Tab-separated table of C-alpha atoms and ligand atoms in Angstrom:
chain	number	residue	atom	x	y	z
A	220	MET	CA	-15.623	-1.739	-49.522
A	221	ILE	CA	-15.387	1.586	-51.350
A	222	ARG	CA	-18.800	3.080	-51.968
A	223	PHE	CA	-19.894	5.362	-54.776
A	224	GLY	CA	-23.282	6.960	-55.323
A	225	PRO	CA	-25.305	10.070	-56.032
A	226	ALA	CA	-26.623	12.869	-53.832
A	227	GLY	CA	-30.313	12.648	-54.716
A	228	ASN	CA	-31.575	11.686	-58.147
A	229	ALA	CA	-29.833	12.511	-61.414
A	230	LYS	CA	-31.700	13.705	-64.525
A	231	SER	CA	-31.145	10.314	-66.132
A	232	PHE	CA	-33.143	8.620	-63.355
A	233	TYR	CA	-36.280	10.559	-64.339
A	234	GLU	CA	-35.511	10.381	-68.072
A	235	ALA	CA	-35.495	6.585	-67.746
A	236	GLY	CA	-39.121	6.859	-66.608
A	237	HIS	CA	-38.581	6.410	-62.873
A	238	LYS	CA	-40.628	8.461	-60.451
A	239	SER	CA	-40.270	7.256	-56.870
A	240	SER	CA	-37.063	7.227	-54.855
A	241	LEU	CA	-38.103	3.693	-53.855
A	242	GLU	CA	-36.942	2.691	-57.358
A	243	VAL	CA	-33.478	4.149	-56.741
A	244	PRO	CA	-31.703	1.214	-55.041
A	245	GLU	CA	-32.397	-1.206	-57.899
A	246	TYR	CA	-31.576	1.480	-60.470
A	247	LEU	CA	-28.234	2.298	-58.805
A	248	ALA	CA	-27.266	-1.334	-58.301
A	249	SER	CA	-27.915	-2.112	-61.966
A	250	ALA	CA	-25.741	0.896	-62.892
A	251	GLY	CA	-22.887	-0.496	-60.748
A	252	LEU	CA	-23.202	1.911	-57.791
A	253	ASN	CA	-23.568	1.076	-54.099
A	254	ALA	CA	-24.366	4.257	-52.146
A	255	TYR	CA	-27.200	6.791	-52.065
A	256	GLU	CA	-27.473	10.043	-50.123
A	257	TYR	CA	-31.149	10.776	-49.654
A	258	GLN	CA	-31.822	14.524	-49.706
A	259	CYS	CA	-33.777	16.175	-46.901
A	260	GLY	CA	-32.282	19.636	-47.495
A	261	ARG	CA	-35.658	21.349	-47.402
A	262	GLY	CA	-36.896	19.437	-44.380
A	263	VAL	CA	-37.426	15.854	-43.242
A	264	ASN	CA	-40.820	15.305	-44.837
A	265	VAL	CA	-40.814	11.536	-45.161
A	266	LYS	CA	-43.232	9.029	-43.730
A	267	ARG	CA	-41.933	6.191	-41.604
A	268	GLU	CA	-43.431	3.693	-44.068
A	269	PHE	CA	-41.435	5.224	-46.939
A	270	CYS	CA	-38.214	5.168	-44.889
A	271	ARG	CA	-38.677	1.504	-44.044
A	272	SER	CA	-39.398	0.566	-47.662
A	273	LEU	CA	-36.359	2.510	-48.922
A	274	GLY	CA	-34.231	0.828	-46.261
A	275	GLU	CA	-35.449	-2.643	-47.260
A	276	LYS	CA	-34.785	-2.011	-50.936
A	277	ALA	CA	-31.356	-0.544	-50.184
A	278	GLN	CA	-30.448	-3.616	-48.173
A	279	GLU	CA	-31.759	-5.944	-50.875
A	280	HIS	CA	-29.592	-4.219	-53.517
A	281	GLY	CA	-26.495	-3.595	-51.383
A	282	ILE	CA	-26.844	0.206	-51.267
A	283	PHE	CA	-25.267	2.140	-48.358
A	284	LEU	CA	-27.717	4.866	-47.293
A	285	SER	CA	-27.016	8.284	-45.826
A	286	ILE	CA	-29.325	11.270	-45.359
A	287	HIS	CA	-28.534	14.906	-46.063
A	288	ALA	CA	-30.114	16.835	-43.160
A	289	PRO	CA	-31.989	20.159	-43.679
A	290	TYR	CA	-30.033	23.245	-44.765
A	291	PHE	CA	-31.824	25.300	-42.072
A	292	ILE	CA	-29.620	23.858	-39.320
A	293	ASN	CA	-27.324	26.493	-37.823
A	294	LEU	CA	-25.153	25.106	-35.032
A	295	GLY	CA	-23.391	28.411	-34.305
A	296	THR	CA	-26.501	30.555	-33.923
A	297	PRO	CA	-26.927	32.803	-30.857
A	298	ASP	CA	-30.743	32.735	-31.365
A	299	PRO	CA	-32.461	30.285	-28.961
A	300	ALA	CA	-35.327	29.717	-31.430
A	301	VAL	CA	-32.869	28.712	-34.193
A	302	MET	CA	-30.983	26.470	-31.741
A	303	GLU	CA	-34.281	24.804	-30.888
A	304	SER	CA	-35.262	24.304	-34.547
A	305	SER	CA	-31.744	23.047	-35.400
A	306	LEU	CA	-32.033	20.404	-32.684
A	307	ARG	CA	-35.469	19.457	-34.031
A	308	HIS	CA	-34.157	19.083	-37.611
A	309	ILE	CA	-31.270	16.922	-36.357
A	310	ALA	CA	-33.634	14.775	-34.290
A	311	LYS	CA	-35.966	14.245	-37.268
A	312	SER	CA	-33.004	13.384	-39.536
A	313	LEU	CA	-31.703	10.860	-37.005
A	314	SER	CA	-35.134	9.361	-36.679
A	315	ALA	CA	-35.535	9.012	-40.470
A	316	ALA	CA	-32.038	7.496	-40.619
A	317	ARG	CA	-32.978	4.916	-37.991
A	318	ASP	CA	-36.151	4.025	-39.938
A	319	MET	CA	-34.124	3.648	-43.180
A	320	GLY	CA	-31.220	1.844	-41.589
A	321	ALA	CA	-28.972	4.723	-42.749
A	322	ALA	CA	-25.671	4.863	-40.866
A	323	ARG	CA	-24.855	8.524	-41.479
A	324	ILE	CA	-26.565	11.897	-41.591
A	325	VAL	CA	-24.794	14.904	-43.131
A	326	VAL	CA	-25.160	18.290	-41.457
A	327	HIS	CA	-24.068	21.798	-42.528
A	328	PRO	CA	-22.695	23.688	-39.509
A	329	GLY	CA	-24.306	26.994	-40.595
A	330	SER	CA	-23.216	30.607	-40.904
A	331	VAL	CA	-20.725	32.668	-38.928
A	332	GLY	CA	-23.348	35.382	-38.210
A	333	LYS	CA	-22.641	38.772	-36.653
A	334	GLY	CA	-19.902	38.010	-34.107
A	335	SER	CA	-16.526	36.362	-34.594
A	336	ARG	CA	-15.879	32.897	-36.063
A	337	GLU	CA	-14.490	31.828	-32.712
A	338	GLU	CA	-17.715	32.763	-30.890
A	339	ALA	CA	-19.806	30.906	-33.477
A	340	ILE	CA	-17.615	27.788	-33.292
A	341	ALA	CA	-17.717	27.805	-29.496
A	342	ARG	CA	-21.530	27.960	-29.622
A	343	ALA	CA	-21.563	25.121	-32.186
A	344	GLU	CA	-19.415	23.013	-29.853
A	345	ARG	CA	-21.874	23.586	-27.019
A	346	LEU	CA	-24.898	22.728	-29.170
A	347	LEU	CA	-23.190	19.551	-30.420
A	348	ALA	CA	-22.380	18.562	-26.836
A	349	GLN	CA	-26.118	18.897	-26.182
A	350	VAL	CA	-26.885	16.743	-29.260
A	351	ALA	CA	-24.454	14.110	-27.959
A	352	ALA	CA	-25.965	14.136	-24.469
A	353	ASP	CA	-29.682	14.418	-25.285
A	354	LEU	CA	-30.240	12.925	-28.746
A	355	LEU	CA	-27.503	10.464	-29.658
A	356	PRO	CA	-28.132	7.840	-26.940
A	357	ALA	CA	-31.391	6.919	-28.725
A	358	PHE	CA	-29.600	6.573	-32.094
A	359	SER	CA	-26.561	4.441	-31.442
A	360	GLY	CA	-24.660	3.401	-34.545
A	361	ILE	CA	-25.604	6.524	-36.521
A	362	SER	CA	-22.811	9.005	-37.227
A	363	LEU	CA	-23.414	12.703	-37.695
A	364	CYS	CA	-21.159	13.937	-40.508
A	365	LEU	CA	-20.228	17.618	-40.266
A	366	GLU	CA	-19.566	19.015	-43.725
A	367	THR	CA	-16.720	21.261	-44.866
A	368	MET	CA	-18.451	24.229	-46.534
A	369	GLY	CA	-17.648	26.202	-49.664
A	370	LYS	CA	-18.534	29.792	-48.774
A	371	ILE	CA	-16.123	31.779	-46.653
A	372	ASN	CA	-18.917	33.241	-44.483
A	373	GLN	CA	-20.086	29.715	-43.566
A	374	LEU	CA	-18.663	27.728	-40.678
A	375	GLY	CA	-16.836	24.705	-41.989
A	376	THR	CA	-13.138	25.152	-42.697
A	377	LEU	CA	-11.344	21.840	-42.342
A	378	GLU	CA	-9.896	22.949	-38.991
A	379	GLU	CA	-13.328	23.989	-37.702
A	380	ILE	CA	-14.857	20.675	-38.750
A	381	ILE	CA	-12.043	18.725	-37.047
A	382	ARG	CA	-12.563	20.759	-33.873
A	383	LEU	CA	-16.344	20.126	-33.906
A	384	CYS	CA	-15.835	16.403	-34.541
A	385	ARG	CA	-13.705	16.190	-31.396
A	386	VAL	CA	-16.820	16.897	-29.281
A	387	ASP	CA	-17.990	13.267	-29.541
A	388	LYS	CA	-16.933	10.150	-31.447
A	389	ALA	CA	-20.327	10.030	-33.191
A	390	PHE	CA	-19.313	13.201	-35.074
A	391	ILE	CA	-17.210	12.596	-38.171
A	392	PRO	CA	-16.281	14.875	-41.062
A	393	ALA	CA	-18.095	14.958	-44.401
A	394	VAL	CA	-15.198	16.142	-46.515
A	395	ASP	CA	-16.529	18.077	-49.479
A	396	PHE	CA	-13.379	18.539	-51.568
A	397	GLY	CA	-15.161	20.867	-54.003
A	398	HIS	CA	-16.091	23.103	-51.072
A	399	LEU	CA	-12.505	23.105	-49.731
A	400	HIS	CA	-11.262	23.951	-53.220
A	401	ALA	CA	-13.780	26.834	-53.524
A	402	ARG	CA	-13.252	28.374	-50.085
A	403	GLY	CA	-9.484	28.123	-50.629
A	404	ILE	CA	-9.969	29.939	-54.001
A	405	GLY	CA	-8.657	27.033	-56.041
A	406	ALA	CA	-6.688	25.438	-53.203
A	407	ILE	CA	-6.588	21.851	-54.534
A	408	LYS	CA	-4.072	21.749	-57.365
A	409	GLY	CA	-2.735	18.229	-57.118
A	410	ARG	CA	-1.867	15.189	-55.060
A	411	ASP	CA	0.077	17.102	-52.385
A	412	ASP	CA	-3.005	19.172	-51.534
A	413	TYR	CA	-5.133	16.036	-51.098
A	414	GLU	CA	-2.368	14.434	-49.014
A	415	GLU	CA	-2.237	17.474	-46.753
A	416	ILE	CA	-6.003	17.453	-46.157
A	417	LEU	CA	-5.922	13.757	-45.240
A	418	GLN	CA	-2.884	14.256	-42.979
A	419	ARG	CA	-4.658	17.041	-41.095
A	420	ILE	CA	-7.688	14.804	-40.530
A	421	ASP	CA	-5.387	11.994	-39.398
A	422	ALA	CA	-3.589	14.312	-36.961
A	423	GLY	CA	-6.853	15.736	-35.573
A	424	LEU	CA	-9.157	12.719	-35.536
A	425	GLY	CA	-7.076	9.613	-36.203
A	426	GLY	CA	-6.388	7.154	-38.987
A	427	GLU	CA	-9.649	5.248	-38.680
A	428	ILE	CA	-11.602	8.375	-39.697
A	429	VAL	CA	-9.363	8.815	-42.763
A	430	GLN	CA	-9.795	5.134	-43.604
A	431	ASN	CA	-13.619	5.364	-43.583
A	432	LEU	CA	-14.137	8.907	-44.776
A	433	HIS	CA	-17.466	10.375	-45.892
A	434	VAL	CA	-16.681	12.296	-49.081
A	435	HIS	CA	-18.699	14.710	-51.195
A	436	PHE	CA	-17.174	15.385	-54.568
A	437	SER	CA	-17.987	17.563	-57.550
A	438	THR	CA	-16.169	20.192	-59.525
A	439	ILE	CA	-17.136	23.685	-58.496
A	440	GLU	CA	-17.270	27.312	-59.616
A	441	TYR	CA	-16.009	29.915	-57.134
A	442	SER	CA	-15.398	33.632	-56.718
A	443	LYS	CA	-13.725	35.676	-53.964
A	444	GLY	CA	-16.456	34.660	-51.469
A	445	GLY	CA	-15.839	30.969	-52.182
A	446	GLU	CA	-18.466	28.624	-53.677
A	447	VAL	CA	-20.712	29.888	-56.463
A	448	ARG	CA	-22.167	26.557	-57.682
A	449	HIS	CA	-21.399	22.881	-58.114
A	450	ARG	CA	-20.438	21.851	-61.645
A	451	THR	CA	-20.095	18.525	-63.482
A	452	PHE	CA	-17.113	16.553	-64.814
A	453	ALA	CA	-18.282	17.322	-68.372
A	454	GLU	CA	-17.564	21.007	-67.647
A	455	THR	CA	-13.840	20.460	-67.776
A	456	GLU	CA	-12.866	24.078	-67.066
A	457	TYR	CA	-13.719	23.516	-63.377
A	458	GLY	CA	-11.707	21.726	-60.675
A	459	PRO	CA	-10.687	20.079	-58.508
A	460	ASP	CA	-9.410	17.057	-60.409
A	461	PHE	CA	-10.555	13.774	-58.815
A	462	ASP	CA	-7.764	11.697	-60.374
A	463	PRO	CA	-5.015	12.410	-57.769
A	464	LEU	CA	-7.473	11.521	-54.982
A	465	ALA	CA	-8.334	8.284	-56.812
A	466	GLN	CA	-4.612	7.424	-56.791
A	467	ILE	CA	-4.338	8.040	-53.032
A	468	ILE	CA	-7.484	6.005	-52.267
A	469	ALA	CA	-6.092	3.053	-54.243
A	470	ARG	CA	-2.521	3.361	-52.926
A	471	ASP	CA	-3.555	3.611	-49.244
A	472	GLY	CA	-6.445	1.135	-49.426
A	473	LEU	CA	-8.931	3.729	-48.116
A	474	MET	CA	-12.605	2.725	-47.860
A	475	PRO	CA	-14.523	5.975	-48.301
A	476	VAL	CA	-18.172	6.559	-49.120
A	477	ILE	CA	-17.972	8.928	-52.107
A	478	ILE	CA	-21.089	10.901	-52.961
A	479	SER	CA	-21.255	12.817	-56.236
A	480	GLU	CA	-22.903	16.234	-56.097
A	481	SER	CA	-22.548	17.029	-59.815
A	482	VAL	CA	-25.791	18.867	-60.524
A	483	GLY	CA	-28.064	16.666	-62.669
A	484	PHE	CA	-25.277	14.179	-63.437
A	485	GLN	CA	-24.618	12.693	-60.003
A	486	THR	CA	-25.024	9.086	-61.169
A	487	GLU	CA	-22.787	9.509	-64.213
A	488	ASP	CA	-20.033	11.281	-62.255
A	489	ALA	CA	-20.205	8.774	-59.399
A	490	LEU	CA	-19.556	6.058	-62.014
A	491	ALA	CA	-16.719	8.103	-63.493
A	492	MET	CA	-15.080	8.311	-60.049
A	493	LYS	CA	-15.522	4.570	-59.535
A	494	GLU	CA	-13.736	3.920	-62.828
A	495	MET	CA	-10.886	6.270	-61.887
A	496	VAL	CA	-10.304	4.500	-58.561
A	497	GLN	CA	-10.579	1.051	-60.173
A	498	HIS	CA	-7.991	2.095	-62.747
A	499	TYR	CA	-5.419	2.410	-59.927
A	500	LEU	CA	-6.430	-0.643	-57.860
B	6	ZN	ZN1	-24.052	19.473	-48.093
């Protein structure tokens, strides 16, 4: 099943009078969506009781849950205190995911820092090997999605993400096409560019990963440093265009989870993407 849903809560959710994220699963299901990425970017500050209730409601309404882990995680850091806190944020995200019944957590790899990219990536590989050895055995069935990032000084080119995912099979990519577009200074111009991205993932990680991809999508504004900010489909001067990707998803029978990150209009743009894919099915 292809899944579509928002990253966090759109403006329209609150405008409709809703307050609690516990109301989200029913709200999304009635809108025709079936995924929800719960945001813990500023820390995992959720009670176990809340996680269980959200999980029950998601199951009742057929919503696939994922969690966005804290932005403070920095896998490539040389600082032992930041390594320690990154491991703690990952552990808390995994624990919240287990309580919710969420199958995926999304993690930003962090910044390049003072040394070379290669040094930072090598440190990230070592920290992820530690995550796989020390944390993951208690959280079987939960995948850790490593996100492609939009700013050039962040770790998270497609090649870097593929390399980090090869550390353990529990690591899979979260392919943010807007971010790849921004860090490539407008790199995604059409279907060939999407095809190439998917072929590189296939070559590095295998066809099953491509088949069940975790996708973040929004249009995006960029400058010479890469990402400036996420935009919405209504702001038509920004790319990339989702339509060629919709064609590929339909043609190849891919089963991605597609999360809209259009600021304030995540629900509306998730529905727009669903319609585009359905148009080609
Ligand atoms: Zn993210």
